Amino acid sequence: MKAKGLLDHDIINTTNSGLLNSLATVIVLQLLFVIMLFLVALAIYHLIVEFRAWRVLSKKDK
């Protein structure tokens, strides 16, 4: 009976571990997604600033 109790405990422990692993995976993927969105926004901002600077410089040449 002791072995059966130990087995039950191991199954419960493994289940909790799997839940924590999946939760950690979801959190990491969400963080990566937020970082990706931030980098895309930064790239778009950079392109807009470059375009505005290029427009100002091209007006000065005329």
Short mmCIF file of the N, C-alpha and C atoms (twelve columns), coordinates in Angstrom:
data_MODEL
# 
_entry.id   MODEL 
# 
loop_
_atom_site.group_PDB 
_atom_site.id 
_atom_site.type_symbol 
_atom_site.label_atom_id 
_atom_site.label_alt_id 
_atom_site.label_comp_id 
_atom_site.label_asym_id 
_atom_site.label_seq_id 
_atom_site.Cartn_x 
_atom_site.Cartn_y 
_atom_site.Cartn_z 
_atom_site.pdbx_PDB_model_num 
ATOM 1   N N  . MET A 1  0.820  -1.199 0.000   1 
ATOM 2   C CA . MET A 1  0.000  0.000  0.000   1 
ATOM 3   C C  . MET A 1  0.861  1.260  0.000   1 
ATOM 4   N N  . LYS A 2  2.027  1.158  0.614   1 
ATOM 5   C CA . LYS A 2  2.905  2.322  0.635   1 
ATOM 6   C C  . LYS A 2  3.352  2.679  -0.784  1 
ATOM 7   N N  . ALA A 3  3.624  1.645  -1.594  1 
ATOM 8   C CA . ALA A 3  4.039  1.902  -2.972  1 
ATOM 9   C C  . ALA A 3  2.915  2.583  -3.752  1 
ATOM 10  N N  . LYS A 4  1.682  2.171  -3.504  1 
ATOM 11  C CA . LYS A 4  0.554  2.788  -4.216  1 
ATOM 12  C C  . LYS A 4  0.427  4.271  -3.836  1 
ATOM 13  N N  . GLY A 5  0.578  4.570  -2.555  1 
ATOM 14  C CA . GLY A 5  0.519  5.961  -2.119  1 
ATOM 15  C C  . GLY A 5  1.637  6.790  -2.729  1 
ATOM 16  N N  . LEU A 6  2.816  6.208  -2.818  1 
ATOM 17  C CA . LEU A 6  3.955  6.896  -3.412  1 
ATOM 18  C C  . LEU A 6  3.703  7.154  -4.891  1 
ATOM 19  N N  . LEU A 7  3.116  6.171  -5.560  1 
ATOM 20  C CA . LEU A 7  2.817  6.314  -6.981  1 
ATOM 21  C C  . LEU A 7  1.804  7.438  -7.210  1 
ATOM 22  N N  . ASP A 8  0.773  7.475  -6.366  1 
ATOM 23  C CA . ASP A 8  -0.219 8.545  -6.490  1 
ATOM 24  C C  . ASP A 8  0.437  9.915  -6.311  1 
ATOM 25  N N  . HIS A 9  1.323  10.011 -5.332  1 
ATOM 26  C CA . HIS A 9  2.010  11.276 -5.082  1 
ATOM 27  C C  . HIS A 9  2.850  11.672 -6.299  1 
ATOM 28  N N  . ASP A 10 3.529  10.709 -6.903  1 
ATOM 29  C CA . ASP A 10 4.342  11.010 -8.085  1 
ATOM 30  C C  . ASP A 10 3.477  11.475 -9.249  1 
ATOM 31  N N  . ILE A 11 2.324  10.847 -9.421  1 
ATOM 32  C CA . ILE A 11 1.439  11.253 -10.514 1 
ATOM 33  C C  . ILE A 11 0.950  12.684 -10.294 1 
ATOM 34  N N  . ILE A 12 0.569  13.004 -9.060  1 
ATOM 35  C CA . ILE A 12 0.102  14.359 -8.755  1 
ATOM 36  C C  . ILE A 12 1.246  15.353 -8.975  1 
ATOM 37  N N  . ASN A 13 2.430  15.010 -8.531  1 
ATOM 38  C CA . ASN A 13 3.584  15.888 -8.681  1 
ATOM 39  C C  . ASN A 13 3.894  16.124 -10.157 1 
ATOM 40  N N  . THR A 14 3.834  15.067 -10.957 1 
ATOM 41  C CA . THR A 14 4.102  15.200 -12.388 1 
ATOM 42  C C  . THR A 14 3.045  16.080 -13.050 1 
ATOM 43  N N  . THR A 15 1.797  15.919 -12.641 1 
ATOM 44  C CA . THR A 15 0.721  16.738 -13.220 1 
ATOM 45  C C  . THR A 15 0.947  18.212 -12.905 1 
ATOM 46  N N  . ASN A 16 1.294  18.514 -11.664 1 
ATOM 47  C CA . ASN A 16 1.558  19.912 -11.302 1 
ATOM 48  C C  . ASN A 16 2.749  20.456 -12.079 1 
ATOM 49  N N  . SER A 17 3.767  19.632 -12.252 1 
ATOM 50  C CA . SER A 17 4.950  20.060 -12.983 1 
ATOM 51  C C  . SER A 17 4.589  20.367 -14.435 1 
ATOM 52  N N  . GLY A 18 3.757  19.525 -15.040 1 
ATOM 53  C CA . GLY A 18 3.337  19.776 -16.414 1 
ATOM 54  C C  . GLY A 18 2.542  21.062 -16.535 1 
ATOM 55  N N  . LEU A 19 1.694  21.320 -15.548 1 
ATOM 56  C CA . LEU A 19 0.902  22.553 -15.558 1 
ATOM 57  C C  . LEU A 19 1.814  23.767 -15.447 1 
ATOM 58  N N  . LEU A 20 2.802  23.698 -14.550 1 
ATOM 59  C CA . LEU A 20 3.727  24.827 -14.398 1 
ATOM 60  C C  . LEU A 20 4.566  25.019 -15.652 1 
ATOM 61  N N  . ASN A 21 4.972  23.916 -16.283 1 
ATOM 62  C CA . ASN A 21 5.751  24.035 -17.517 1 
ATOM 63  C C  . ASN A 21 4.938  24.694 -18.612 1 
ATOM 64  N N  . SER A 22 3.679  24.294 -18.754 1 
ATOM 65  C CA . SER A 22 2.858  24.898 -19.807 1 
ATOM 66  C C  . SER A 22 2.575  26.362 -19.484 1 
ATOM 67  N N  . LEU A 23 2.382  26.672 -18.216 1 
ATOM 68  C CA . LEU A 23 2.151  28.062 -17.821 1 
ATOM 69  C C  . LEU A 23 3.390  28.913 -18.104 1 
ATOM 70  N N  . ALA A 24 4.559  28.392 -17.770 1 
ATOM 71  C CA . ALA A 24 5.804  29.118 -18.040 1 
ATOM 72  C C  . ALA A 24 5.994  29.304 -19.542 1 
ATOM 73  N N  . THR A 25 5.649  28.289 -20.325 1 
ATOM 74  C CA . THR A 25 5.785  28.397 -21.779 1 
ATOM 75  C C  . THR A 25 4.869  29.489 -22.320 1 
ATOM 76  N N  . VAL A 26 3.640  29.543 -21.835 1 
ATOM 77  C CA . VAL A 26 2.695  30.572 -22.284 1 
ATOM 78  C C  . VAL A 26 3.211  31.958 -21.916 1 
ATOM 79  N N  . ILE A 27 3.733  32.110 -20.709 1 
ATOM 80  C CA . ILE A 27 4.248  33.417 -20.276 1 
ATOM 81  C C  . ILE A 27 5.434  33.837 -21.138 1 
ATOM 82  N N  . VAL A 28 6.340  32.908 -21.414 1 
ATOM 83  C CA . VAL A 28 7.511  33.231 -22.240 1 
ATOM 84  C C  . VAL A 28 7.079  33.602 -23.650 1 
ATOM 85  N N  . LEU A 29 6.132  32.862 -24.221 1 
ATOM 86  C CA . LEU A 29 5.663  33.183 -25.571 1 
ATOM 87  C C  . LEU A 29 4.973  34.545 -25.610 1 
ATOM 88  N N  . GLN A 30 4.221  34.875 -24.575 1 
ATOM 89  C CA . GLN A 30 3.579  36.187 -24.539 1 
ATOM 90  C C  . GLN A 30 4.615  37.302 -24.427 1 
ATOM 91  N N  . LEU A 31 5.649  37.085 -23.625 1 
ATOM 92  C CA . LEU A 31 6.715  38.091 -23.521 1 
ATOM 93  C C  . LEU A 31 7.424  38.275 -24.857 1 
ATOM 94  N N  . LEU A 32 7.702  37.166 -25.545 1 
ATOM 95  C CA . LEU A 32 8.343  37.270 -26.857 1 
ATOM 96  C C  . LEU A 32 7.446  38.013 -27.841 1 
ATOM 97  N N  . PHE A 33 6.145  37.765 -27.782 1 
ATOM 98  C CA . PHE A 33 5.208  38.450 -28.670 1 
ATOM 99  C C  . PHE A 33 5.189  39.948 -28.383 1 
ATOM 100 N N  . VAL A 34 5.199  40.331 -27.105 1 
ATOM 101 C CA . VAL A 34 5.203  41.752 -26.741 1 
ATOM 102 C C  . VAL A 34 6.500  42.415 -27.202 1 
ATOM 103 N N  . ILE A 35 7.623  41.721 -27.026 1 
ATOM 104 C CA . ILE A 35 8.909  42.267 -27.479 1 
ATOM 105 C C  . ILE A 35 8.906  42.430 -28.995 1 
ATOM 106 N N  . MET A 36 8.339  41.445 -29.710 1 
ATOM 107 C CA . MET A 36 8.262  41.531 -31.167 1 
ATOM 108 C C  . MET A 36 7.409  42.730 -31.588 1 
ATOM 109 N N  . LEU A 37 6.272  42.927 -30.927 1 
ATOM 110 C CA . LEU A 37 5.428  44.082 -31.256 1 
ATOM 111 C C  . LEU A 37 6.161  45.393 -30.993 1 
ATOM 112 N N  . PHE A 38 6.911  45.447 -29.898 1 
ATOM 113 C CA . PHE A 38 7.681  46.651 -29.580 1 
ATOM 114 C C  . PHE A 38 8.720  46.931 -30.668 1 
ATOM 115 N N  . LEU A 39 9.407  45.877 -31.127 1 
ATOM 116 C CA . LEU A 39 10.426 46.065 -32.164 1 
ATOM 117 C C  . LEU A 39 9.801  46.492 -33.492 1 
ATOM 118 N N  . VAL A 40 8.642  45.948 -33.822 1 
ATOM 119 C CA . VAL A 40 7.954  46.361 -35.050 1 
ATOM 120 C C  . VAL A 40 7.540  47.827 -34.947 1 
ATOM 121 N N  . ALA A 41 7.011  48.230 -33.797 1 
ATOM 122 C CA . ALA A 41 6.623  49.630 -33.608 1 
ATOM 123 C C  . ALA A 41 7.844  50.545 -33.688 1 
ATOM 124 N N  . LEU A 42 8.951  50.106 -33.122 1 
ATOM 125 C CA . LEU A 42 10.186 50.893 -33.179 1 
ATOM 126 C C  . LEU A 42 10.679 51.035 -34.617 1 
ATOM 127 N N  . ALA A 43 10.585 49.962 -35.394 1 
ATOM 128 C CA . ALA A 43 11.011 50.011 -36.797 1 
ATOM 129 C C  . ALA A 43 10.124 50.959 -37.597 1 
ATOM 130 N N  . ILE A 44 8.815  50.911 -37.368 1 
ATOM 131 C CA . ILE A 44 7.898  51.813 -38.085 1 
ATOM 132 C C  . ILE A 44 8.185  53.264 -37.703 1 
ATOM 133 N N  . TYR A 45 8.410  53.515 -36.411 1 
ATOM 134 C CA . TYR A 45 8.743  54.868 -35.954 1 
ATOM 135 C C  . TYR A 45 10.039 55.356 -36.612 1 
ATOM 136 N N  . HIS A 46 11.026 54.462 -36.671 1 
ATOM 137 C CA . HIS A 46 12.309 54.811 -37.281 1 
ATOM 138 C C  . HIS A 46 12.124 55.160 -38.757 1 
ATOM 139 N N  . LEU A 47 11.316 54.383 -39.469 1 
ATOM 140 C CA . LEU A 47 11.073 54.671 -40.885 1 
ATOM 141 C C  . LEU A 47 10.366 56.015 -41.066 1 
ATOM 142 N N  . ILE A 48 9.407  56.321 -40.199 1 
ATOM 143 C CA . ILE A 48 8.693  57.601 -40.303 1 
ATOM 144 C C  . ILE A 48 9.651  58.760 -40.062 1 
ATOM 145 N N  . VAL A 49 10.496 58.642 -39.047 1 
ATOM 146 C CA . VAL A 49 11.457 59.716 -38.745 1 
ATOM 147 C C  . VAL A 49 12.446 59.881 -39.894 1 
ATOM 148 N N  . GLU A 50 12.920 58.761 -40.456 1 
ATOM 149 C CA . GLU A 50 13.842 58.842 -41.593 1 
ATOM 150 C C  . GLU A 50 13.171 59.527 -42.785 1 
ATOM 151 N N  . PHE A 51 11.920 59.175 -43.050 1 
ATOM 152 C CA . PHE A 51 11.211 59.763 -44.185 1 
ATOM 153 C C  . PHE A 51 11.019 61.261 -43.990 1 
ATOM 154 N N  . ARG A 52 10.666 61.673 -42.758 1 
ATOM 155 C CA . ARG A 52 10.476 63.100 -42.494 1 
ATOM 156 C C  . ARG A 52 11.792 63.859 -42.648 1 
ATOM 157 N N  . ALA A 53 12.886 63.269 -42.145 1 
ATOM 158 C CA . ALA A 53 14.193 63.921 -42.271 1 
ATOM 159 C C  . ALA A 53 14.601 64.008 -43.743 1 
ATOM 160 N N  . TRP A 54 14.338 62.955 -44.507 1 
ATOM 161 C CA . TRP A 54 14.686 62.950 -45.929 1 
ATOM 162 C C  . TRP A 54 13.891 64.020 -46.678 1 
ATOM 163 N N  . ARG A 55 12.598 64.176 -46.296 1 
ATOM 164 C CA . ARG A 55 11.752 65.179 -46.944 1 
ATOM 165 C C  . ARG A 55 12.257 66.585 -46.639 1 
ATOM 166 N N  . VAL A 56 12.644 66.825 -45.387 1 
ATOM 167 C CA . VAL A 56 13.152 68.151 -45.006 1 
ATOM 168 C C  . VAL A 56 14.454 68.442 -45.739 1 
ATOM 169 N N  . LEU A 57 15.344 67.455 -45.800 1 
ATOM 170 C CA . LEU A 57 16.625 67.671 -46.475 1 
ATOM 171 C C  . LEU A 57 16.436 67.863 -47.977 1 
ATOM 172 N N  . SER A 58 15.492 67.155 -48.573 1 
ATOM 173 C CA . SER A 58 15.289 67.303 -50.017 1 
ATOM 174 C C  . SER A 58 14.655 68.663 -50.332 1 
ATOM 175 N N  . LYS A 59 13.878 69.239 -49.409 1 
ATOM 176 C CA . LYS A 59 13.314 70.571 -49.637 1 
ATOM 177 C C  . LYS A 59 14.407 71.635 -49.567 1 
ATOM 178 N N  . LYS A 60 15.416 71.430 -48.709 1 
ATOM 179 C CA . LYS A 60 16.505 72.407 -48.591 1 
ATOM 180 C C  . LYS A 60 17.365 72.434 -49.849 1 
ATOM 181 N N  . ASP A 61 17.456 71.309 -50.561 1 
ATOM 182 C CA . ASP A 61 18.293 71.251 -51.760 1 
ATOM 183 C C  . ASP A 61 17.687 72.041 -52.915 1 
ATOM 184 N N  . LYS A 62 16.369 72.207 -52.922 1 
ATOM 185 C CA . LYS A 62 15.718 72.874 -54.062 1 
ATOM 186 C C  . LYS A 62 15.916 74.370 -54.043 1 
# 
